[in-house]
């Protein structure tokens, strides 16, 4: 894989618009006047498609194209922002004029003498997933998923499946002379089933994806395994009894339950909230925020992962950032603005939903490293508690630190054994101290299958999470059986 | 600082003509490509959104968006495509992309445009379009005044996420090959403040906002700021509760979430997929007997007003729940055909769904509850629409003898929506009209609170 992402991005974003270094210099010059100390341009072109199946038929499909340029000027803590959905010089000059209007006119422009390309990583191939499979085969794939789900059990009443992909090309031009590009494929397959038995209905969902082409779903029956997993979950829930209510030991399974880390500590460690002092973690650097067994990282550099990027949306090469090491808070996730204002280095976490949105510090793939315990041993250590293995969404109030995440598949643990399945329930805790109550960390680290989307201030970005099996000595479980 | 002025009006006559021409062009292209029917929606919008934090301007964002979406039908096969580029070439390619996909989608008996006789004939002016151009300077002043009122209330307001002002104007034109062409111009202005209160017990954040179609309808910056500060301050010293069953009072701004769950459960797409806890419920008691929930699509200047839905179907006022009994579903043409019913004009959602207010204000509702939980914040998404099982994170106040005793947090409230709806004990007179769902505070007889 030696394709130069920047070359590809220049070719598809700048050349058709007739934009060369001279024009880019002129735009940066337009932005860098007065007290503006940083400016950037974010070019984006993306194509998206989705196909969806219900009642055994692929009834609909859609295709969309989005393109534009976001123009930003920063002066201290001030940011001016405008964008254009036309990639042509006059529109960009107008946007630049609007963006830099946050500051007084004045001092002459300081522009870089030359641009230098940020090399970035090579974590995925710059393939176009939309073109990776004939349309007919996309339809067939969904139909096979449906048939596989139905073949599992006669109680399967409804199968809904969807296949989606995005091909995105981005290019960042910065006032410090950095120019960077990335070509980002992203695919996802999701399946939801509804089962019915004796008048009771339950659902189960599964899916996966990442930064590659549709080929991934054909390898080793990947797509069909999602169908089987969704049915398995739904059938488990048919037997679920009311969930317990109250505080008890909770064992979380490996992989996707890492949403715990995303909500409980991840958002609270984003640079913007800590610079402003609005996070419950503000000022806690160097302090103990987790048990000694916990080491948590945010890693944008894992090949092919949904949350990975070769460069972030500000052109900074991504990295693996240690957030918590053996229980001690080590670092925050930063974009360029917050890193500059806090006097630290950016960590490659500057992300944005699109050219029409401002970048912010955001997570990439956030996970806890493996510990020493066998998962069976962890469950055996619990007299009475909850074992939760699948989750829906989660949310956090970063200021009070309170977070929730909702189980969609959970079981009671009684006398060290997994017994009955219980209905989904929301788990609630306090971010700055929940990890101090992690008493056992398993040796079975897993990353999620590639389905996570994170929302912050109205912007959605794809992310990943992961963790080994772990035990929290006490956490509040929001069931109905007191 | 130079005053920055957004360009005059996006929704003038000329813009309507231009967007209508785009719709006509796209529909003609679809016909040319062999589609038996097509529909297209085009929108354009612009706005200004800025935040003042700790008295200083933090962000100024100029927004300007446009988009076109087309759905084509080849007999009973369908597909969609969209683009942000209005050049003829891009529009043609978008139509072609949809037509390509439609070659592979399956025949579907129920696919198609809305029935011609249901399309809106007259499009009344619902008073939704009041462009406002305060200029950057004035907008900053308003946001600053709101934040400053919040920060000035109490020295325990130690930090801020800022005061924000946003103004937005949009124009949408929808047309289909039955000959329908409708345009809607609308504006939305809002002012909000979010501040942080702090004492020895820790930090708490809360916010308040005002929103209106016309700038004159906004609450004053002082009022917004003071309310945000008051809400943050009252949360200081929050404790956990022990696990118990008790009555739960949803404060008006949150009570609309209960009605949104009702809408999800009686939406056609949930019903024909059997993904709802309210299957086959028409004519059956769903809510407590006294409850009326109705749609008011033609309210002047309201957030959810619309003369036609997103398929051009005429909207009508109607009761969804009367005397606690479900009167109908929330349907678009497709789901209506699936259920062998008629569309209810709800493609794209409900319009000003309103639960009939009672006589009690919040104070009287607290008295009526006597002992229980007042919920003022909900977090998380713990609602299962297939079973109605409900479990969400909450914060609020513990109430005894009808009086607030202390703030509480890190608890969950749980139940099943079927039971919760049937056991609504009262609806308040304190209606929150800021959203598309209008509700006063709602008292539920009993739920499980999980805590320490």
Tab-separated table of C-alpha atoms in Angstrom, chain A residues 49-51 54-55 57-67 77-86 94 97-99 101-105 135-136 139 143 157-158 160 194 196 200-203 242 244-247 273 275-282 355-358 393-400 402-404 406 423-430 433 437 475-482, chain B residues 1-2 4 7 53-54 56-67 76-85 93-94 97-98 100-102 104-109 136 159-161 196-198 203-205 235 240 243 245 269 272-279 334 338 377-387 389-394 409-416 448-452:
chain	number	residue	atom	x	y	z
A	49	UNK	CA	-25.201	4.746	-0.858
A	50	UNK	CA	-27.540	2.530	1.099
A	51	UNK	CA	-29.718	-0.468	0.305
A	54	UNK	CA	-37.525	-5.752	4.723
A	55	UNK	CA	-40.192	-8.416	4.192
A	57	UNK	CA	-37.263	-7.710	-0.510
A	58	UNK	CA	-34.781	-4.952	-1.158
A	59	UNK	CA	-37.445	-2.302	-1.546
A	60	UNK	CA	-35.338	0.803	-1.645
A	61	UNK	CA	-31.922	2.153	-2.321
A	62	UNK	CA	-30.415	5.603	-2.273
A	63	UNK	CA	-27.375	7.470	-3.443
A	64	UNK	CA	-26.088	10.868	-2.349
A	65	UNK	CA	-23.252	13.220	-3.133
A	66	UNK	CA	-21.968	15.870	-0.780
A	67	UNK	CA	-19.182	18.312	-1.504
A	77	UNK	CA	-10.234	31.537	21.611
A	78	UNK	CA	-12.291	33.092	18.813
A	79	UNK	CA	-13.301	31.125	15.745
A	80	UNK	CA	-14.941	32.429	12.596
A	81	UNK	CA	-16.388	29.852	10.231
A	82	UNK	CA	-18.129	29.762	6.881
A	83	UNK	CA	-18.462	27.207	4.126
A	84	UNK	CA	-19.372	26.812	0.523
A	85	UNK	CA	-20.886	23.877	-1.324
A	86	UNK	CA	-19.262	25.124	-4.501
A	94	UNK	CA	-16.361	35.055	-0.039
A	97	UNK	CA	-14.123	37.000	4.074
A	98	UNK	CA	-17.004	35.914	6.292
A	99	UNK	CA	-14.816	33.630	8.433
A	101	UNK	CA	-14.688	38.938	10.088
A	102	UNK	CA	-14.347	37.955	13.767
A	103	UNK	CA	-11.262	40.140	13.983
A	104	UNK	CA	-10.342	43.734	13.205
A	105	UNK	CA	-8.812	44.352	9.844
A	135	UNK	CA	-25.535	-3.563	-7.538
A	136	UNK	CA	-27.115	-6.910	-8.240
A	139	UNK	CA	-29.152	-7.018	-3.378
A	143	UNK	CA	-31.319	-11.463	0.490
A	157	UNK	CA	-41.144	-12.984	12.082
A	158	UNK	CA	-39.375	-9.962	10.625
A	160	UNK	CA	-34.659	-5.921	8.386
A	194	UNK	CA	-38.137	-9.588	15.456
A	196	UNK	CA	-42.461	-13.967	18.318
A	200	UNK	CA	-44.510	-12.175	23.075
A	201	UNK	CA	-42.266	-10.266	20.662
A	202	UNK	CA	-38.607	-9.371	21.104
A	203	UNK	CA	-35.869	-8.013	18.860
A	242	UNK	CA	-37.633	-8.357	34.651
A	244	UNK	CA	-33.117	-6.089	38.874
A	245	UNK	CA	-33.131	-2.523	40.231
A	246	UNK	CA	-30.431	-1.197	42.520
A	247	UNK	CA	-26.682	-1.198	43.055
A	273	UNK	CA	-14.188	20.516	27.937
A	275	UNK	CA	-9.611	23.726	28.558
A	276	UNK	CA	-12.896	25.362	29.517
A	277	UNK	CA	-12.974	23.598	32.878
A	278	UNK	CA	-16.469	22.217	32.225
A	279	UNK	CA	-15.506	18.530	32.491
A	280	UNK	CA	-15.695	16.546	35.715
A	281	UNK	CA	-12.111	15.459	34.809
A	282	UNK	CA	-10.724	19.021	34.520
A	355	UNK	CA	-17.129	20.590	5.633
A	356	UNK	CA	-20.214	22.359	6.995
A	357	UNK	CA	-19.221	21.688	10.610
A	358	UNK	CA	-16.417	22.975	12.853
A	393	UNK	CA	-26.645	3.585	23.123
A	394	UNK	CA	-25.149	5.612	25.934
A	395	UNK	CA	-24.906	9.242	26.988
A	396	UNK	CA	-22.965	11.389	29.453
A	397	UNK	CA	-23.306	14.732	31.244
A	398	UNK	CA	-19.631	15.713	31.155
A	399	UNK	CA	-20.002	18.364	33.871
A	400	UNK	CA	-21.615	16.248	36.589
A	402	UNK	CA	-23.008	11.057	35.289
A	403	UNK	CA	-23.242	8.601	32.402
A	404	UNK	CA	-25.609	5.880	31.235
A	406	UNK	CA	-28.303	0.636	28.043
A	423	UNK	CA	-34.633	-7.582	30.098
A	424	UNK	CA	-32.533	-4.689	28.921
A	425	UNK	CA	-31.891	-2.017	31.510
A	426	UNK	CA	-29.984	1.237	31.706
A	427	UNK	CA	-26.843	1.245	33.839
A	428	UNK	CA	-25.914	4.578	35.449
A	429	UNK	CA	-22.701	5.703	37.120
A	430	UNK	CA	-20.294	8.531	37.804
A	433	UNK	CA	-15.046	7.115	40.013
A	437	UNK	CA	-14.314	0.174	41.269
A	475	UNK	CA	-22.959	0.009	39.630
A	476	UNK	CA	-26.623	1.070	39.589
A	477	UNK	CA	-28.809	-1.154	37.415
A	478	UNK	CA	-32.072	0.437	36.299
A	479	UNK	CA	-34.463	-2.495	36.212
A	480	UNK	CA	-37.887	-2.784	37.812
A	481	UNK	CA	-37.342	-5.543	40.401
A	482	UNK	CA	-36.295	-3.807	43.626
B	1	UNK	CA	-15.535	45.065	13.976
B	2	UNK	CA	-17.190	45.081	10.616
B	4	UNK	CA	-21.469	41.200	8.762
B	7	UNK	CA	-27.541	38.337	2.052
B	53	UNK	CA	-18.513	32.629	26.240
B	54	UNK	CA	-17.410	34.422	29.410
B	56	UNK	CA	-16.104	37.151	24.676
B	57	UNK	CA	-17.130	36.069	21.216
B	58	UNK	CA	-16.173	32.401	20.803
B	59	UNK	CA	-17.564	31.229	17.474
B	60	UNK	CA	-19.324	32.879	14.562
B	61	UNK	CA	-20.702	30.407	12.032
B	62	UNK	CA	-22.264	31.378	8.739
B	63	UNK	CA	-24.382	28.616	7.298
B	64	UNK	CA	-25.606	28.327	3.746
B	65	UNK	CA	-26.934	25.029	2.493
B	66	UNK	CA	-28.843	23.605	-0.384
B	67	UNK	CA	-29.913	20.180	-1.521
B	76	UNK	CA	-43.714	-0.589	-8.469
B	77	UNK	CA	-39.925	-0.334	-8.187
B	78	UNK	CA	-38.366	2.686	-6.514
B	79	UNK	CA	-35.062	4.370	-5.567
B	80	UNK	CA	-33.791	7.733	-4.363
B	81	UNK	CA	-30.779	9.981	-4.832
B	82	UNK	CA	-29.655	13.373	-3.631
B	83	UNK	CA	-27.075	16.033	-4.367
B	84	UNK	CA	-25.924	19.445	-3.174
B	85	UNK	CA	-24.933	20.526	-6.680
B	93	UNK	CA	-26.516	12.477	-12.930
B	94	UNK	CA	-28.491	12.342	-9.704
B	97	UNK	CA	-28.162	7.368	-10.119
B	98	UNK	CA	-31.678	6.860	-8.780
B	100	UNK	CA	-29.833	2.837	-11.907
B	101	UNK	CA	-30.646	1.725	-8.378
B	102	UNK	CA	-34.309	1.249	-9.304
B	104	UNK	CA	-32.278	-3.633	-8.858
B	105	UNK	CA	-34.894	-2.931	-6.199
B	106	UNK	CA	-37.842	-5.310	-5.888
B	107	UNK	CA	-41.438	-4.811	-7.037
B	108	UNK	CA	-43.467	-3.505	-4.127
B	109	UNK	CA	-47.267	-3.315	-4.406
B	136	UNK	CA	-23.309	40.259	13.839
B	159	UNK	CA	-18.230	28.929	34.484
B	160	UNK	CA	-20.149	28.930	31.262
B	161	UNK	CA	-20.620	27.081	28.016
B	196	UNK	CA	-22.132	25.876	35.290
B	197	UNK	CA	-22.811	26.233	38.986
B	198	UNK	CA	-20.202	25.068	41.456
B	203	UNK	CA	-20.247	21.147	39.336
B	204	UNK	CA	-23.683	21.127	37.739
B	205	UNK	CA	-24.668	22.365	34.301
B	235	UNK	CA	-28.992	21.058	41.064
B	240	UNK	CA	-28.622	9.560	45.055
B	243	UNK	CA	-34.184	2.098	45.181
B	245	UNK	CA	-41.317	2.559	43.641
B	269	UNK	CA	-43.527	1.796	9.646
B	272	UNK	CA	-46.380	-3.065	9.568
B	273	UNK	CA	-42.959	-4.298	10.741
B	274	UNK	CA	-44.595	-5.436	13.984
B	275	UNK	CA	-41.932	-3.440	15.807
B	276	UNK	CA	-44.331	-1.745	18.222
B	277	UNK	CA	-45.842	-2.414	21.628
B	278	UNK	CA	-49.125	-0.896	20.378
B	279	UNK	CA	-50.057	-3.267	17.507
B	334	UNK	CA	-46.691	3.774	1.866
B	338	UNK	CA	-49.293	-1.688	3.822
B	377	UNK	CA	-33.347	15.669	33.059
B	378	UNK	CA	-33.259	12.344	31.237
B	379	UNK	CA	-30.218	10.743	29.662
B	380	UNK	CA	-29.717	7.676	27.515
B	381	UNK	CA	-31.902	5.814	25.070
B	382	UNK	CA	-33.237	2.909	27.123
B	383	UNK	CA	-36.583	2.507	25.391
B	384	UNK	CA	-37.526	-0.742	23.630
B	385	UNK	CA	-40.284	0.046	21.119
B	386	UNK	CA	-41.093	-3.622	20.508
B	387	UNK	CA	-41.893	-4.389	24.157
B	389	UNK	CA	-39.806	-1.566	28.274
B	390	UNK	CA	-38.479	1.759	29.520
B	391	UNK	CA	-35.368	2.464	31.607
B	392	UNK	CA	-33.565	5.818	31.452
B	393	UNK	CA	-31.042	7.770	33.487
B	394	UNK	CA	-32.604	10.678	35.386
B	409	UNK	CA	-28.961	12.402	40.382
B	410	UNK	CA	-27.354	9.134	39.239
B	411	UNK	CA	-30.668	7.296	39.367
B	412	UNK	CA	-32.748	5.531	36.737
B	413	UNK	CA	-36.515	5.454	36.267
B	414	UNK	CA	-38.063	2.338	34.777
B	415	UNK	CA	-41.401	0.847	33.822
B	416	UNK	CA	-43.280	-0.244	30.731
B	448	UNK	CA	-39.327	2.045	39.740
B	449	UNK	CA	-36.505	4.352	40.758
B	450	UNK	CA	-33.139	2.583	41.001
B	451	UNK	CA	-30.321	4.148	42.989
B	452	UNK	CA	-28.068	3.249	45.855
